[in-house]
Amino acid sequence: ASGVTDDRILAAMNRVPREQFVPEAKRSIAYLGDDLCVKEASDGQPGRFLMDPRVLGKLMELASLSSSDLVLDIGPATGYSTALLADLTDTVVAIECDSDLAEKASATLLDLSVDNAAVIEGSLPEGNTKQGPFDVIFLNGSVPFVPSELLDQLKEGGRLVGVVREGNVGKARVYVKSGAQSTHWDGFEAGIHPLPGFEVAETFTF
């Protein structure tokens, strides 16, 4: 996890076996510094990836995670990010749009005795209004924009962290809820694979 300096995140990465969340044929390359495909594109659906562990760790640093946080994990695919967040915070609700991946994530979390996280099948851009509001919302991939529906699910002072694509450049961005508004600032540049569903949702912002 090059570039990650938070000892708590590094310790969590040592405790959570990333190889358990990747297809068996790819377990030998589970820790390579790149996004890792966990489901190939098919039937018009994009491929799904686990984020480069270095980018994942640095994004988690930007989230300023606390052991008391309630976290919404958006698009975890096989659930590696969910397990890490569960190690670092109080409770994690994960939303996954792919039923097969949601099932795999739930099974792996159960195998690893992660009892403070739940994976729910649902629309990624819509988040989860029933379980919120959240201290932290974590996006597991790049998006062209952040829907107001997600920002509305933050507690006062809550943080949404993800990579926002502007043209060909992706930037790690932190949104902080303040009253009815939110402020944001950019961190490092990152080229990671997109989350599905957000391109469609963008057509409804007019």
CSV table of C-alpha atoms in Angstrom, one decimal:
chain,number,residue,atom,x,y,z
A,1,ALA,CA,0.0,0.0,0.0
A,2,SER,CA,2.6,2.5,-1.2
A,3,GLY,CA,1.7,6.1,-0.3
A,4,VAL,CA,-0.5,5.1,2.6
A,5,THR,CA,0.8,6.5,5.9
A,6,ASP,CA,-2.1,5.8,8.4
A,7,ASP,CA,-1.0,3.0,10.6
A,8,ARG,CA,-4.6,1.9,11.3
A,9,ILE,CA,-5.3,1.5,7.6
A,10,LEU,CA,-2.0,-0.4,7.0
A,11,ALA,CA,-2.8,-2.7,9.9
A,12,ALA,CA,-6.3,-3.4,8.5
A,13,MET,CA,-4.9,-4.2,5.1
A,14,ASN,CA,-2.6,-6.7,6.9
A,15,ARG,CA,-5.5,-8.3,8.7
A,16,VAL,CA,-8.0,-8.5,5.8
A,17,PRO,CA,-6.9,-11.1,3.2
A,18,ARG,CA,-7.4,-9.4,-0.2
A,19,GLU,CA,-6.9,-12.7,-2.0
A,20,GLN,CA,-10.1,-14.1,-0.5
A,21,PHE,CA,-12.0,-11.5,-2.5
A,22,VAL,CA,-10.6,-12.3,-6.0
A,23,PRO,CA,-11.3,-15.2,-8.3
A,24,GLU,CA,-9.1,-18.2,-7.4
A,25,ALA,CA,-7.2,-18.0,-10.7
A,26,LYS,CA,-6.1,-14.5,-9.8
A,27,ARG,CA,-5.2,-14.9,-6.2
A,28,SER,CA,-1.4,-14.9,-6.9
A,29,ILE,CA,-1.8,-11.3,-8.3
A,30,ALA,CA,-4.3,-10.1,-5.6
A,31,TYR,CA,-1.8,-7.5,-4.3
A,32,LEU,CA,-0.5,-6.1,-7.5
A,33,GLY,CA,-0.6,-2.3,-7.7
A,34,ASP,CA,-3.5,-2.0,-10.1
A,35,ASP,CA,-7.3,-2.4,-10.4
A,36,LEU,CA,-8.1,-6.1,-10.5
A,37,CYS,CA,-11.0,-7.4,-12.6
A,38,VAL,CA,-13.3,-9.6,-10.5
A,39,LYS,CA,-16.1,-9.9,-13.1
A,40,GLU,CA,-15.7,-9.7,-16.9
A,41,ALA,CA,-17.9,-7.4,-19.0
A,42,SER,CA,-20.9,-9.3,-20.5
A,43,ASP,CA,-24.4,-8.7,-21.8
A,44,GLY,CA,-23.8,-4.9,-22.1
A,45,GLN,CA,-22.7,-4.7,-18.4
A,46,PRO,CA,-19.3,-3.3,-17.7
A,47,GLY,CA,-16.6,-5.3,-16.0
A,48,ARG,CA,-16.2,-4.9,-12.3
A,49,PHE,CA,-12.9,-4.3,-10.4
A,50,LEU,CA,-11.3,-4.2,-7.0
A,51,MET,CA,-9.6,-0.8,-6.7
A,52,ASP,CA,-5.8,-0.6,-6.8
A,53,PRO,CA,-4.9,-1.2,-3.1
A,54,ARG,CA,-2.7,1.9,-3.0
A,55,VAL,CA,-5.5,4.2,-4.2
A,56,LEU,CA,-8.0,2.4,-1.9
A,57,GLY,CA,-5.9,3.1,1.1
A,58,LYS,CA,-5.2,6.7,0.2
A,59,LEU,CA,-8.9,7.3,-0.3
A,60,MET,CA,-9.6,5.8,3.1
A,61,GLU,CA,-7.1,8.1,4.6
A,62,LEU,CA,-8.9,11.1,3.1
A,63,ALA,CA,-12.2,9.9,4.7
A,64,SER,CA,-10.7,10.5,8.3
A,65,LEU,CA,-12.3,7.3,9.5
A,66,SER,CA,-13.3,6.9,13.2
A,67,SER,CA,-14.0,3.7,15.1
A,68,SER,CA,-17.5,5.0,15.8
A,69,ASP,CA,-18.5,5.8,12.2
A,70,LEU,CA,-21.5,4.4,10.3
A,71,VAL,CA,-20.3,3.9,6.7
A,72,LEU,CA,-22.1,3.5,3.4
A,73,ASP,CA,-19.9,1.6,0.9
A,74,ILE,CA,-21.0,2.1,-2.7
A,75,GLY,CA,-20.2,-0.6,-5.3
A,76,PRO,CA,-17.8,-2.9,-3.3
A,77,ALA,CA,-18.0,-5.7,-5.9
A,78,THR,CA,-16.7,-8.7,-4.0
A,79,GLY,CA,-16.6,-6.8,-0.7
A,80,TYR,CA,-12.9,-6.2,0.0
A,81,SER,CA,-13.5,-2.5,0.8
A,82,THR,CA,-16.4,-3.4,3.0
A,83,ALA,CA,-14.2,-5.8,5.1
A,84,LEU,CA,-11.5,-3.1,5.4
A,85,LEU,CA,-14.1,-0.4,6.4
A,86,ALA,CA,-15.7,-2.8,8.9
A,87,ASP,CA,-12.3,-3.4,10.5
A,88,LEU,CA,-11.8,0.4,10.9
A,89,THR,CA,-15.3,1.6,11.8
A,90,ASP,CA,-18.4,0.7,13.8
A,91,THR,CA,-20.9,-0.4,11.1
A,92,VAL,CA,-20.8,-0.7,7.3
A,93,VAL,CA,-23.8,-0.9,4.9
A,94,ALA,CA,-22.6,-1.8,1.4
A,95,ILE,CA,-24.8,-1.3,-1.7
A,96,GLU,CA,-24.0,-3.5,-4.7
A,97,CYS,CA,-26.0,-3.5,-7.9
A,98,ASP,CA,-24.8,-6.9,-9.2
A,99,SER,CA,-26.7,-9.7,-7.5
A,100,ASP,CA,-23.9,-12.3,-8.1
A,101,LEU,CA,-21.2,-10.0,-6.6
A,102,ALA,CA,-23.5,-9.0,-3.7
A,103,GLU,CA,-23.9,-12.7,-2.9
A,104,LYS,CA,-20.2,-13.4,-3.1
A,105,ALA,CA,-19.4,-10.4,-1.0
A,106,SER,CA,-21.9,-11.5,1.7
A,107,ALA,CA,-20.5,-15.1,1.7
A,108,THR,CA,-16.9,-14.0,2.0
A,109,LEU,CA,-17.6,-11.6,4.8
A,110,LEU,CA,-19.4,-14.4,6.6
A,111,ASP,CA,-16.5,-16.7,6.0
A,112,LEU,CA,-14.2,-14.1,7.6
A,113,SER,CA,-16.5,-13.6,10.5
A,114,VAL,CA,-17.1,-9.9,9.7
A,115,ASP,CA,-20.3,-9.3,11.7
A,116,ASN,CA,-20.6,-5.5,11.6
A,117,ALA,CA,-21.2,-5.2,7.8
A,118,ALA,CA,-24.1,-6.0,5.5
A,119,VAL,CA,-24.2,-6.1,1.7
A,120,ILE,CA,-27.5,-5.1,0.2
A,121,GLU,CA,-28.4,-5.3,-3.5
A,122,GLY,CA,-29.5,-2.0,-4.9
A,123,SER,CA,-28.9,1.0,-7.2
A,124,LEU,CA,-25.5,2.6,-6.6
A,125,PRO,CA,-26.4,6.2,-7.3
A,126,GLU,CA,-29.4,6.0,-5.0
A,127,GLY,CA,-27.4,4.8,-1.9
A,128,ASN,CA,-29.5,3.7,1.0
A,129,THR,CA,-31.8,6.2,2.7
A,130,LYS,CA,-33.3,3.6,5.1
A,131,GLN,CA,-30.0,3.0,7.0
A,132,GLY,CA,-28.6,6.5,7.0
A,133,PRO,CA,-27.7,9.2,7.6
A,134,PHE,CA,-24.0,8.2,7.4
A,135,ASP,CA,-20.8,9.5,8.8
A,136,VAL,CA,-18.9,8.4,5.7
A,137,ILE,CA,-19.9,7.4,2.1
A,138,PHE,CA,-17.2,5.6,0.2
A,139,LEU,CA,-17.3,5.3,-3.6
A,140,ASN,CA,-15.5,2.2,-5.0
A,141,GLY,CA,-14.7,3.5,-8.5
A,142,SER,CA,-14.7,6.7,-10.5
A,143,VAL,CA,-17.8,8.7,-11.3
A,144,PRO,CA,-18.5,11.6,-13.6
A,145,PHE,CA,-20.4,13.4,-10.9
A,146,VAL,CA,-21.7,12.9,-7.3
A,147,PRO,CA,-25.5,12.8,-7.1
A,148,SER,CA,-27.2,15.1,-4.6
A,149,GLU,CA,-29.2,12.1,-3.4
A,150,LEU,CA,-25.9,10.6,-2.0
A,151,LEU,CA,-24.8,13.9,-0.4
A,152,ASP,CA,-28.2,14.2,1.3
A,153,GLN,CA,-27.5,10.9,3.1
A,154,LEU,CA,-24.6,12.3,5.0
A,155,LYS,CA,-24.8,13.4,8.6
A,156,GLU,CA,-23.8,17.0,9.5
A,157,GLY,CA,-20.0,17.0,9.1
A,158,GLY,CA,-20.1,13.7,7.3
A,159,ARG,CA,-17.7,12.9,4.4
A,160,LEU,CA,-18.2,11.5,1.0
A,161,VAL,CA,-15.0,10.2,-0.6
A,162,GLY,CA,-14.5,9.1,-4.2
A,163,VAL,CA,-12.7,9.7,-7.5
A,164,VAL,CA,-14.5,12.2,-9.8
A,165,ARG,CA,-13.6,12.1,-13.5
A,166,GLU,CA,-13.3,15.4,-15.3
A,167,GLY,CA,-12.4,14.7,-18.9
A,168,ASN,CA,-9.6,12.2,-18.9
A,169,VAL,CA,-8.4,13.1,-15.4
A,170,GLY,CA,-9.7,11.5,-12.2
A,171,LYS,CA,-9.2,13.3,-8.9
A,172,ALA,CA,-9.8,12.0,-5.4
A,173,ARG,CA,-12.4,14.3,-3.9
A,174,VAL,CA,-13.8,14.8,-0.4
A,175,TYR,CA,-17.2,16.3,0.1
A,176,VAL,CA,-18.1,17.5,3.6
A,177,LYS,CA,-21.8,18.1,4.6
A,178,SER,CA,-22.5,21.5,6.1
A,179,GLY,CA,-26.2,22.3,6.7
A,180,ALA,CA,-28.1,21.9,3.4
A,181,GLN,CA,-24.9,22.4,1.4
A,182,SER,CA,-21.6,20.6,1.0
A,183,THR,CA,-18.1,21.8,0.4
A,184,HIS,CA,-15.5,19.8,-1.4
A,185,TRP,CA,-11.7,19.7,-2.0
A,186,ASP,CA,-9.5,17.6,-4.2
A,187,GLY,CA,-6.7,15.3,-3.2
A,188,PHE,CA,-4.5,13.3,-5.5
A,189,GLU,CA,-5.0,12.3,-9.1
A,190,ALA,CA,-6.1,8.7,-9.7
A,191,GLY,CA,-7.1,6.6,-12.8
A,192,ILE,CA,-9.5,3.9,-11.6
A,193,HIS,CA,-12.3,2.1,-13.3
A,194,PRO,CA,-15.8,3.6,-13.3
A,195,LEU,CA,-18.7,2.6,-11.1
A,196,PRO,CA,-21.7,1.4,-13.1
A,197,GLY,CA,-25.0,3.3,-13.1
A,198,PHE,CA,-23.8,6.9,-12.7
A,199,GLU,CA,-23.7,7.7,-16.4
A,200,VAL,CA,-27.4,6.8,-16.7
A,201,ALA,CA,-28.3,8.8,-13.6
A,202,GLU,CA,-26.6,11.9,-15.0
A,203,THR,CA,-29.4,12.3,-17.6
A,204,PHE,CA,-31.8,13.1,-14.8
A,205,THR,CA,-29.9,16.1,-13.4
A,206,PHE,CA,-31.4,18.7,-15.8
